[in-house]
Short mmCIF file of C-alpha atoms in Angstrom, two decimals:
data_model
loop_
_atom_site.label_atom_id
_atom_site.label_comp_id
_atom_site.label_asym_id
_atom_site.label_seq_id
_atom_site.Cartn_x
_atom_site.Cartn_y
_atom_site.Cartn_z
CA UNK E 1 -30.91 -6.87 -3.81
CA UNK E 2 -29.92 -7.74 -0.06
CA UNK E 3 -32.71 -5.73 2.37
CA UNK E 4 -31.10 -2.23 3.47
CA UNK E 5 -30.10 -0.95 6.93
CA UNK E 6 -31.77 2.45 7.58
CA UNK E 7 -28.63 4.37 7.36
CA UNK E 8 -27.75 2.60 4.56
CA UNK E 9 -31.04 4.00 2.91
CA UNK E 10 -30.41 7.45 4.12
CA UNK E 11 -26.86 7.47 2.59
CA UNK E 12 -28.42 5.94 -0.86
CA UNK E 13 -30.23 8.39 -0.87
CA UNK E 14 -28.20 11.75 -0.22
CA UNK E 15 -25.60 10.16 -3.11
CA UNK E 16 -28.55 10.09 -5.40
CA UNK E 17 -29.45 13.58 -4.61
CA UNK E 18 -27.35 15.96 -2.91
CA UNK E 19 -23.61 13.85 -2.87
CA UNK E 20 -22.68 15.25 -6.19
CA UNK E 21 -22.73 19.10 -4.87
CA UNK E 22 -20.73 17.94 -2.06
CA UNK E 23 -17.88 15.79 -4.09
CA UNK E 24 -17.43 18.62 -6.30
CA UNK E 25 -16.71 21.00 -3.45
CA UNK E 26 -14.40 18.76 -2.00
CA UNK E 27 -13.01 18.05 -5.82
CA UNK E 28 -11.83 21.70 -6.01
CA UNK E 29 -10.27 21.53 -2.60
CA UNK E 30 -8.10 18.63 -3.04
CA UNK E 31 -7.11 20.39 -6.61
CA UNK E 32 -6.18 23.10 -4.53
CA UNK E 33 -4.18 21.08 -2.14
CA UNK E 34 -2.42 19.57 -4.95
CA UNK E 35 -4.07 15.90 -4.30
CA UNK E 36 -5.71 15.69 -7.80
CA UNK E 37 -4.76 15.78 -11.65
CA UNK E 38 -6.52 18.84 -13.09
CA UNK E 39 -5.85 16.89 -16.44
CA UNK E 40 -7.77 13.63 -14.97
CA UNK E 41 -10.35 15.17 -12.87
CA UNK E 42 -13.17 14.03 -15.21
CA UNK E 43 -12.03 10.28 -13.69
CA UNK E 44 -13.17 11.23 -10.56
CA UNK E 45 -16.52 11.61 -11.73
CA UNK E 46 -16.63 8.79 -13.64
CA UNK E 47 -16.06 10.10 -17.55
CA UNK E 48 -13.25 7.37 -18.97
CA UNK E 49 -11.25 8.81 -21.34
CA UNK E 50 -10.35 5.57 -23.20
CA UNK E 51 -13.24 3.16 -24.20
CA UNK E 52 -13.73 -0.10 -23.04
CA UNK E 53 -11.45 -2.94 -24.50
CA UNK E 54 -13.57 -6.13 -25.73
CA UNK E 55 -13.58 -9.23 -23.86
CA UNK E 56 -13.75 -10.01 -20.03
CA UNK E 57 -12.38 -7.57 -17.92
CA UNK E 58 -11.57 -7.52 -13.83
CA UNK E 59 -11.91 -4.49 -11.81
CA UNK E 60 -9.52 -3.72 -9.18
CA UNK E 61 -10.13 -0.91 -6.33
CA UNK E 62 -7.01 0.06 -4.62
CA UNK E 63 -6.95 2.77 -2.06
CA UNK E 64 -3.33 3.94 -2.67
CA UNK E 65 -0.01 3.01 -3.01
CA UNK E 66 0.50 0.08 -0.68
CA UNK E 67 -2.93 -1.53 -1.98
CA UNK E 68 -1.96 -0.88 -5.27
CA UNK E 69 1.60 -2.16 -5.41
CA UNK E 70 0.44 -5.50 -3.33
CA UNK E 71 -1.60 -6.56 -6.52
CA UNK E 72 0.99 -5.78 -9.26
CA UNK E 73 2.02 -9.82 -9.40
CA UNK E 74 -1.21 -10.39 -9.06
CA UNK E 75 -2.57 -8.65 -12.16
CA UNK E 76 0.73 -9.84 -14.05
CA UNK E 77 0.17 -13.26 -13.27
CA UNK E 78 -3.58 -13.03 -14.58
CA UNK E 79 -2.81 -11.15 -17.93
CA UNK E 80 -0.23 -14.13 -18.41
CA UNK E 81 -3.46 -17.29 -17.42
CA UNK E 82 -5.78 -14.90 -19.78
CA UNK E 83 -4.89 -13.24 -22.86
CA UNK E 84 -8.18 -12.23 -23.58
CA UNK E 85 -8.50 -10.67 -19.90
CA UNK E 86 -8.17 -6.60 -19.24
CA UNK E 87 -7.25 -5.40 -16.28
CA UNK E 88 -8.57 -2.39 -14.75
CA UNK E 89 -7.38 -0.36 -11.40
CA UNK E 90 -8.96 2.49 -9.83
CA UNK E 91 -6.91 4.38 -7.15
CA UNK E 92 -7.52 7.57 -5.18
CA UNK E 93 -4.27 9.05 -5.27
CA UNK E 94 -1.89 11.40 -7.68
CA UNK E 95 1.38 9.35 -6.11
CA UNK E 96 -0.41 5.88 -6.49
CA UNK E 97 -1.70 6.71 -10.23
CA UNK E 98 2.29 7.50 -11.12
CA UNK E 99 3.80 4.43 -9.72
CA UNK E 100 1.11 2.49 -11.64
CA UNK E 101 1.91 4.30 -14.85
CA UNK E 102 5.72 3.37 -14.57
CA UNK E 103 4.79 -0.39 -13.02
CA UNK E 104 1.34 -1.59 -14.96
CA UNK E 105 2.00 -4.32 -17.33
CA UNK E 106 0.52 -4.27 -20.91
CA UNK E 107 -3.50 -5.03 -20.77
CA UNK E 108 -3.51 -3.74 -17.57
CA UNK E 109 -5.09 0.09 -17.47
CA UNK E 110 -5.31 2.58 -14.80
CA UNK E 111 -8.26 5.44 -14.31
CA UNK E 112 -8.87 6.79 -10.44
CA UNK E 113 -11.60 5.86 -8.83
CA UNK E 114 -14.87 7.72 -8.68
CA UNK E 115 -16.08 9.70 -5.92
CA UNK E 116 -19.02 8.18 -4.13
CA UNK E 117 -21.70 10.16 -5.45
CA UNK E 118 -24.59 7.86 -7.44
CA UNK E 119 -24.15 9.84 -10.92
CA UNK E 120 -20.41 9.41 -10.80
CA UNK E 121 -20.49 5.94 -9.98
CA UNK E 122 -23.25 5.08 -12.25
CA UNK E 123 -21.04 6.95 -15.47
CA UNK E 124 -18.21 4.69 -13.81
CA UNK E 125 -19.86 1.03 -14.48
CA UNK E 126 -21.93 2.04 -17.76
CA UNK E 127 -18.89 2.42 -19.16
CA UNK E 128 -16.34 -0.46 -17.69
CA UNK E 129 -19.24 -2.80 -16.99
CA UNK E 130 -16.69 -5.11 -14.90
CA UNK E 131 -17.43 -8.87 -15.23
CA UNK E 132 -15.16 -9.31 -11.56
CA UNK E 133 -14.69 -6.59 -9.28
CA UNK E 134 -12.17 -6.87 -6.67
CA UNK E 135 -11.96 -4.35 -3.14
CA UNK E 136 -8.12 -4.88 -1.77
CA UNK E 137 -8.04 -4.44 1.71
CA UNK E 138 -11.28 -2.98 3.66
CA UNK E 139 -12.03 0.18 1.96
CA UNK E 140 -15.64 0.34 1.72
CA UNK E 141 -17.57 2.92 -0.25
CA UNK E 142 -21.18 2.58 0.15
CA UNK E 143 -22.59 3.68 -3.26
CA UNK E 144 -20.02 1.74 -5.11
CA UNK E 145 -20.92 -1.59 -3.24
CA UNK E 146 -23.98 -1.41 -3.65
CA UNK E 147 -23.98 -0.27 -7.19
CA UNK E 148 -22.00 -3.14 -8.21
CA UNK E 149 -24.06 -5.57 -6.19
CA UNK E 150 -27.28 -4.55 -8.12
CA UNK E 151 -25.49 -5.34 -10.94
CA UNK E 152 -25.14 -9.01 -10.33
CA UNK E 153 -21.48 -7.93 -11.04
CA UNK E 154 -19.28 -10.64 -8.62
CA UNK E 155 -17.78 -8.94 -5.67
CA UNK E 156 -14.27 -10.47 -3.63
CA UNK E 157 -12.30 -8.83 -1.25
CA UNK E 158 -8.63 -9.63 -1.55
CA UNK E 159 -5.82 -9.02 1.14
CA UNK E 160 -8.78 -7.49 3.45
CA UNK E 161 -6.77 -6.29 6.76
CA UNK E 162 -8.76 -4.30 9.38
CA UNK E 163 -7.47 -2.07 12.34
CA UNK E 164 -9.08 -1.86 15.64
CA UNK E 165 -9.89 1.91 14.76
CA UNK E 166 -11.39 1.15 11.58
CA UNK E 167 -13.40 -1.62 13.61
CA UNK E 168 -14.67 0.46 16.07
CA UNK E 169 -15.72 3.22 14.08
CA UNK E 170 -17.85 0.78 11.90
CA UNK E 171 -19.13 -0.86 15.26
CA UNK E 172 -21.24 2.39 15.28
CA UNK E 173 -23.05 1.82 11.90
CA UNK E 174 -22.89 -2.15 12.29
CA UNK E 175 -26.38 -2.26 10.52
CA UNK E 176 -24.94 -0.41 7.38
CA UNK E 177 -21.53 -2.30 7.76
CA UNK E 178 -23.06 -5.98 7.94
CA UNK E 179 -25.31 -4.80 5.00
CA UNK E 180 -22.03 -4.08 2.86
CA UNK E 181 -20.10 -7.15 3.92
CA UNK E 182 -22.98 -9.32 3.27
CA UNK E 183 -22.95 -8.12 -0.92
CA UNK E 184 -19.24 -9.90 -0.98
CA UNK E 185 -19.40 -13.33 -2.47
CA UNK E 186 -15.46 -14.23 -1.03
CA UNK E 187 -13.01 -12.84 0.78
CA UNK E 188 -9.46 -13.51 1.53
CA UNK E 189 -8.14 -11.81 4.38
CA UNK E 190 -4.66 -11.16 5.99
CA UNK E 191 -5.08 -12.86 9.67
CA UNK E 192 -7.65 -13.51 12.24
CA UNK E 193 -7.76 -10.35 13.99
CA UNK E 194 -9.24 -8.87 10.56
CA UNK E 195 -11.33 -12.55 10.36
CA UNK E 196 -12.89 -11.87 13.66
CA UNK E 197 -13.76 -7.98 13.28
CA UNK E 198 -15.84 -8.62 10.14
CA UNK E 199 -17.40 -11.68 11.40
CA UNK E 200 -18.53 -8.86 14.23
CA UNK E 201 -19.48 -6.49 11.48
CA UNK E 202 -21.71 -9.25 9.79
CA UNK E 203 -19.53 -10.90 7.24
CA UNK E 204 -20.52 -14.70 7.07
CA UNK E 205 -17.73 -16.83 8.49
CA UNK E 206 -17.94 -19.25 5.51
CA UNK E 207 -17.53 -16.65 2.47
CA UNK E 208 -13.72 -15.93 4.54
CA UNK E 209 -10.39 -17.44 4.52
CA UNK E 210 -7.32 -16.33 6.30
CA UNK E 211 -4.87 -16.15 3.61
CA UNK E 212 -1.87 -13.72 5.13
CA UNK E 213 -0.84 -11.00 2.69
CA UNK E 214 -0.76 -10.72 -1.20
CA UNK E 215 2.80 -8.48 -0.05
CA UNK E 216 4.30 -12.06 0.51
CA UNK E 217 3.92 -12.95 -2.82
CA UNK E 218 4.28 -9.91 -4.92
CA UNK E 219 7.66 -9.34 -6.56
CA UNK E 220 11.05 -8.34 -5.57
CA UNK E 221 10.80 -4.00 -5.68
CA UNK E 222 12.30 -2.84 -9.31
CA UNK E 223 15.21 -0.48 -9.45
CA UNK E 224 17.05 1.04 -12.06
CA UNK E 225 20.77 -1.60 -12.67
CA UNK E 226 22.54 1.05 -14.36
CA UNK E 227 21.96 3.42 -11.15
CA UNK E 228 22.48 0.36 -8.51
CA UNK E 229 25.64 -0.49 -10.65
CA UNK E 230 27.03 2.88 -10.42
CA UNK E 231 26.07 4.01 -6.51
CA UNK E 232 27.75 0.00 -5.35
CA UNK E 233 30.88 1.43 -6.66
CA UNK E 234 30.24 5.35 -5.09
CA UNK E 235 29.31 2.96 -1.76
CA UNK E 236 32.06 0.28 -1.98
CA UNK E 237 33.96 -0.28 0.80
CA UNK E 238 31.47 2.28 3.14
CA UNK E 239 29.27 1.21 5.52
CA UNK E 240 26.01 1.89 4.92
CA UNK E 241 22.13 1.49 6.36
CA UNK E 242 18.78 2.82 5.69
CA UNK E 243 15.79 4.41 7.11
CA UNK E 244 13.07 3.64 4.55
CA UNK E 245 9.62 4.67 4.60
CA UNK E 246 9.78 6.94 7.50
CA UNK E 247 7.38 10.07 9.35
CA UNK E 248 7.39 12.89 10.92
CA UNK E 249 8.88 12.74 14.59
CA UNK E 250 11.50 9.39 13.31
CA UNK E 251 13.67 11.33 11.47
CA UNK E 252 15.44 13.20 14.81
CA UNK E 253 15.03 9.79 16.65
CA UNK E 254 17.10 8.20 13.46
CA UNK E 255 19.40 11.12 13.70
CA UNK E 256 20.22 10.49 17.19
CA UNK E 257 20.95 6.70 16.99
CA UNK E 258 23.14 7.19 13.73
CA UNK E 259 25.08 9.69 16.18
CA UNK E 260 25.53 7.25 18.51
CA UNK E 261 26.25 4.68 15.35
CA UNK E 262 29.45 6.51 14.10
CA UNK E 263 30.93 6.79 17.39
CA UNK E 264 32.08 2.95 16.48
CA UNK E 265 31.79 3.17 12.64
CA UNK E 266 32.91 7.10 11.68
CA UNK E 267 32.19 5.95 7.64
CA UNK E 268 29.26 4.80 8.74
CA UNK E 269 26.46 6.19 5.80
CA UNK E 270 22.86 6.97 6.73
CA UNK E 271 20.63 6.93 4.09
CA UNK E 272 17.07 8.52 4.81
CA UNK E 273 14.08 7.84 2.45
CA UNK E 274 10.74 9.79 3.73
CA UNK E 275 7.48 7.79 3.46
CA UNK E 276 6.39 11.43 1.50
CA UNK E 277 9.03 13.02 -0.57
CA UNK E 278 7.53 16.22 -0.24
CA UNK E 279 8.51 16.46 3.00
CA UNK E 280 12.32 16.87 1.65
CA UNK E 281 12.65 20.48 2.18
CA UNK E 282 11.41 20.01 5.74
CA UNK E 283 13.54 17.34 6.35
CA UNK E 284 16.90 18.75 4.74
CA UNK E 285 16.14 22.15 7.13
CA UNK E 286 16.21 20.15 10.12
CA UNK E 287 19.44 18.52 8.89
CA UNK E 288 21.15 21.98 8.30
CA UNK E 289 19.81 22.92 11.47
CA UNK E 290 21.67 20.55 13.17
CA UNK E 291 24.71 20.77 11.23
CA UNK E 292 24.72 17.15 9.77
CA UNK E 293 27.04 17.29 6.98
CA UNK E 294 24.29 15.76 3.86
CA UNK E 295 23.86 15.50 0.27
CA UNK E 296 20.72 15.55 -1.30
CA UNK E 297 18.98 13.07 -4.06
CA UNK E 298 16.50 15.66 -5.49
CA UNK E 299 18.85 17.92 -5.80
CA UNK E 300 21.16 15.94 -8.22
CA UNK E 301 23.51 15.23 -5.73
CA UNK E 302 25.00 11.70 -4.92
CA UNK E 303 26.26 10.48 -1.69
CA UNK E 304 29.60 11.98 -0.78
CA UNK E 305 32.46 10.44 1.33
CA UNK E 306 32.07 13.78 3.40
CA UNK E 307 28.75 13.43 4.10
CA UNK E 308 27.31 11.01 6.97
CA UNK E 309 23.66 11.63 5.83
CA UNK E 310 22.09 10.92 2.04
CA UNK E 311 18.27 11.99 1.96
CA UNK E 312 17.14 10.03 -0.90
CA UNK E 313 13.81 12.50 -0.83
CA UNK E 314 13.11 10.66 -4.85
CA UNK E 315 9.81 8.39 -5.36
CA UNK E 316 9.63 4.40 -6.64
CA UNK E 317 13.22 4.18 -5.53
CA UNK E 318 13.50 1.75 -2.45
CA UNK E 319 13.80 -1.07 -4.61
CA UNK E 320 17.16 0.95 -5.42
CA UNK E 321 18.33 1.45 -1.64
CA UNK E 322 16.73 -2.11 0.10
CA UNK E 323 19.68 -3.60 -2.59
CA UNK E 324 22.37 -1.47 -1.65
CA UNK E 325 21.93 -1.15 2.26
CA UNK E 326 22.47 -4.37 3.86
CA UNK E 327 20.60 -3.03 7.18
CA UNK E 328 16.98 -1.32 6.77
CA UNK E 329 14.63 -0.03 9.32
CA UNK E 330 11.39 0.11 8.38
CA UNK E 331 9.64 3.62 9.24
CA UNK E 332 6.10 4.63 10.52
CA UNK E 333 7.04 2.15 13.73
CA UNK E 334 8.52 4.55 16.15
CA UNK E 335 5.43 6.85 15.87
CA UNK E 336 1.70 5.36 15.42
CA UNK E 337 1.66 5.26 12.18
CA UNK E 338 1.35 1.53 12.31
CA UNK E 339 4.32 0.60 10.01
CA UNK E 340 5.34 -0.18 6.55
CA UNK E 341 5.48 -3.00 4.52
CA UNK E 342 9.05 -5.27 5.77
CA UNK E 343 8.44 -7.68 3.08
CA UNK E 344 10.03 -5.48 0.72
CA UNK E 345 13.16 -5.74 2.77
CA UNK E 346 12.78 -9.28 3.41
CA UNK E 347 12.54 -10.01 -0.45
CA UNK E 348 15.93 -7.95 -1.70
CA UNK E 349 17.90 -9.28 1.19
CA UNK E 350 18.23 -6.43 3.78
CA UNK E 351 17.79 -6.88 7.40
CA UNK E 352 14.92 -5.89 8.97
CA UNK E 353 15.06 -3.28 12.27
CA UNK E 354 11.53 -1.91 13.31
CA UNK E 355 10.10 0.63 16.37
CA UNK E 356 6.85 -0.55 18.51
CA UNK E 357 4.33 0.98 16.54
CA UNK E 358 3.32 -2.13 13.23
CA UNK E 359 -0.33 -2.61 13.88
CA UNK E 360 -1.06 -2.52 10.21
CA UNK E 361 1.81 -5.91 10.30
CA UNK E 362 1.03 -7.45 13.64
CA UNK E 363 1.13 -11.21 12.72
CA UNK E 364 3.94 -10.16 9.95
CA UNK E 365 6.08 -8.87 12.53
CA UNK E 366 5.93 -11.55 15.08
CA UNK E 367 6.29 -14.15 12.43
CA UNK E 368 9.67 -12.24 11.55
CA UNK E 369 10.63 -12.33 14.98
CA UNK E 370 10.21 -15.43 15.69
CA UNK E 371 12.70 -16.74 13.24
CA UNK E 372 14.96 -13.40 14.03
CA UNK E 373 14.37 -11.90 10.90
CA UNK E 374 13.52 -8.63 12.08
CA UNK E 375 14.50 -6.91 16.01
CA UNK E 376 12.30 -4.47 16.96
CA UNK E 377 13.90 -1.14 18.23
CA UNK E 378 11.84 0.89 20.48
CA UNK E 379 14.30 3.71 21.34
CA UNK E 380 17.23 5.14 19.41
CA UNK E 381 19.83 3.96 21.97
CA UNK E 382 18.60 0.40 21.06
CA UNK E 383 18.45 1.15 17.10
CA UNK E 384 21.99 2.62 17.22
CA UNK E 385 23.03 -0.75 19.38
CA UNK E 386 21.27 -3.23 16.49
CA UNK E 387 22.83 -1.09 13.87
CA UNK E 388 26.24 -1.62 15.34
CA UNK E 389 25.73 -4.97 15.88
CA UNK E 390 24.65 -5.39 12.22
CA UNK E 391 27.39 -4.43 10.21
CA UNK E 392 29.19 -7.34 10.83
CA UNK E 393 28.08 -9.03 8.00
CA UNK E 394 27.58 -12.48 8.60
CA UNK E 395 25.25 -11.07 11.76
CA UNK E 396 23.21 -9.27 8.92
CA UNK E 397 23.21 -11.81 6.20
CA UNK E 398 21.54 -14.23 8.83
CA UNK E 399 18.78 -11.86 9.32
CA UNK E 400 18.19 -11.50 5.84
CA UNK E 401 18.39 -15.40 4.85
CA UNK E 402 16.03 -15.56 8.03
CA UNK E 403 13.54 -12.78 6.92
CA UNK E 404 13.69 -14.44 3.19
CA UNK E 405 12.64 -18.18 4.38
CA UNK E 406 9.72 -16.60 6.39
CA UNK E 407 8.42 -14.80 2.95
CA UNK E 408 9.30 -17.83 0.93
CA UNK E 409 6.87 -19.87 2.99
CA UNK E 410 3.87 -17.27 2.27
CA UNK E 411 4.52 -17.11 -1.43
CA UNK E 412 1.84 -19.73 -2.02
CA UNK E 413 -0.30 -16.58 -1.31
CA UNK E 414 -0.65 -15.15 -5.05
CA UNK E 415 -1.36 -18.60 -6.49
CA UNK E 416 -4.41 -19.42 -4.38
CA UNK E 417 -5.73 -15.40 -4.59
CA UNK E 418 -5.23 -16.41 -8.83
CA UNK E 419 -7.14 -19.54 -8.95
CA UNK E 420 -10.41 -17.82 -7.05
CA UNK E 421 -10.47 -14.99 -8.95
CA UNK E 422 -10.13 -17.16 -12.39
CA UNK E 423 -12.59 -19.39 -10.61
CA UNK E 424 -15.33 -16.56 -10.49
CA UNK E 425 -14.41 -15.48 -13.67
CA UNK E 426 -15.39 -18.47 -15.54
CA UNK E 427 -18.31 -18.75 -13.67
CA UNK E 428 -19.64 -15.84 -14.80
CA UNK E 429 -19.09 -17.29 -18.46
CA UNK E 430 -20.52 -19.63 -18.27
CA UNK E 431 -23.87 -19.93 -20.10
#
């Protein structure tokens, strides 16, 4: 076992003695807030509902929706390479669990991640006994990391990304961060900025490689082809643009842009897909208050000729809308969220617009901008102008083709991650 900092030793002592009561209170609070699945609450205590399959098992820990979606193609490739393999993926949100239920391939299992109390963590590890443990991005739970390391299970960090805010928080516990990071055998990081942050916090530089993001090699988002055909027929001849993964504060600016854009294209339809579909009622109330004619997908309505806005407040259908809309504004970027994944529209032939707040994907957006594959729209007026210009099919197609070229350049990311994981697994199997 690695030497532990004083802070880490104190945390681990609390995790072994006092964390369970605290964790139970948190579970009750989260359950009351609708953030836990009552039928699967024991999984958060490390209790499994199914036996561990025979043979080697690779465990991926992904915090939530974005991280879990990023590794789906990698999981599929691993199962193709090794038919004897089982993949376990853990996440911490109800939304991610629902998506995994729909999209995990045969041979892959989902369980909610245990809370970071030692009794819960040991119950989880005693049952699943993973041969390799993989953290996606950079979410570190100290008890979980230490218990995995103490059992001699190889640990990899994949698709690692660290924001300045996360780095600054860990900086005040640098000794603890160093103790945790040194336990990882290897890390594939998304960009030079993350590599610098992790090195400052104590991860040995020789264990890290800058690889780009797994989202570059991810399979295109799925969609219901019958639904796509039906909607394409309904929208035939009508100009459409998409506001994807929007957050509170963005819809109002997007609607300002839409009002301006419809002056030159009166039949223009805006499709709004909020990042959190449960905000549908709030957005619908705003649309009604501002006098917009709109229809709503959660109410079973389709886009109508009379409506200028379609509120697509459903989960898991971005693949459908990126296919249908030649122009996509990617949300979380007009407000200080940090932006969302631009590879999803790029993989599906949609021109990309975004706001100034893209700290989650700085390097990626820079590459897209250099290829004229994405455009910065810092204001409703600029957004309206670019939407109007991209209503020319040739201009939108040129941008979409450039974006496809950028993501194709990074398609070897999944191949290299796959090779590292399989090599690590094979070393565990050697006598």
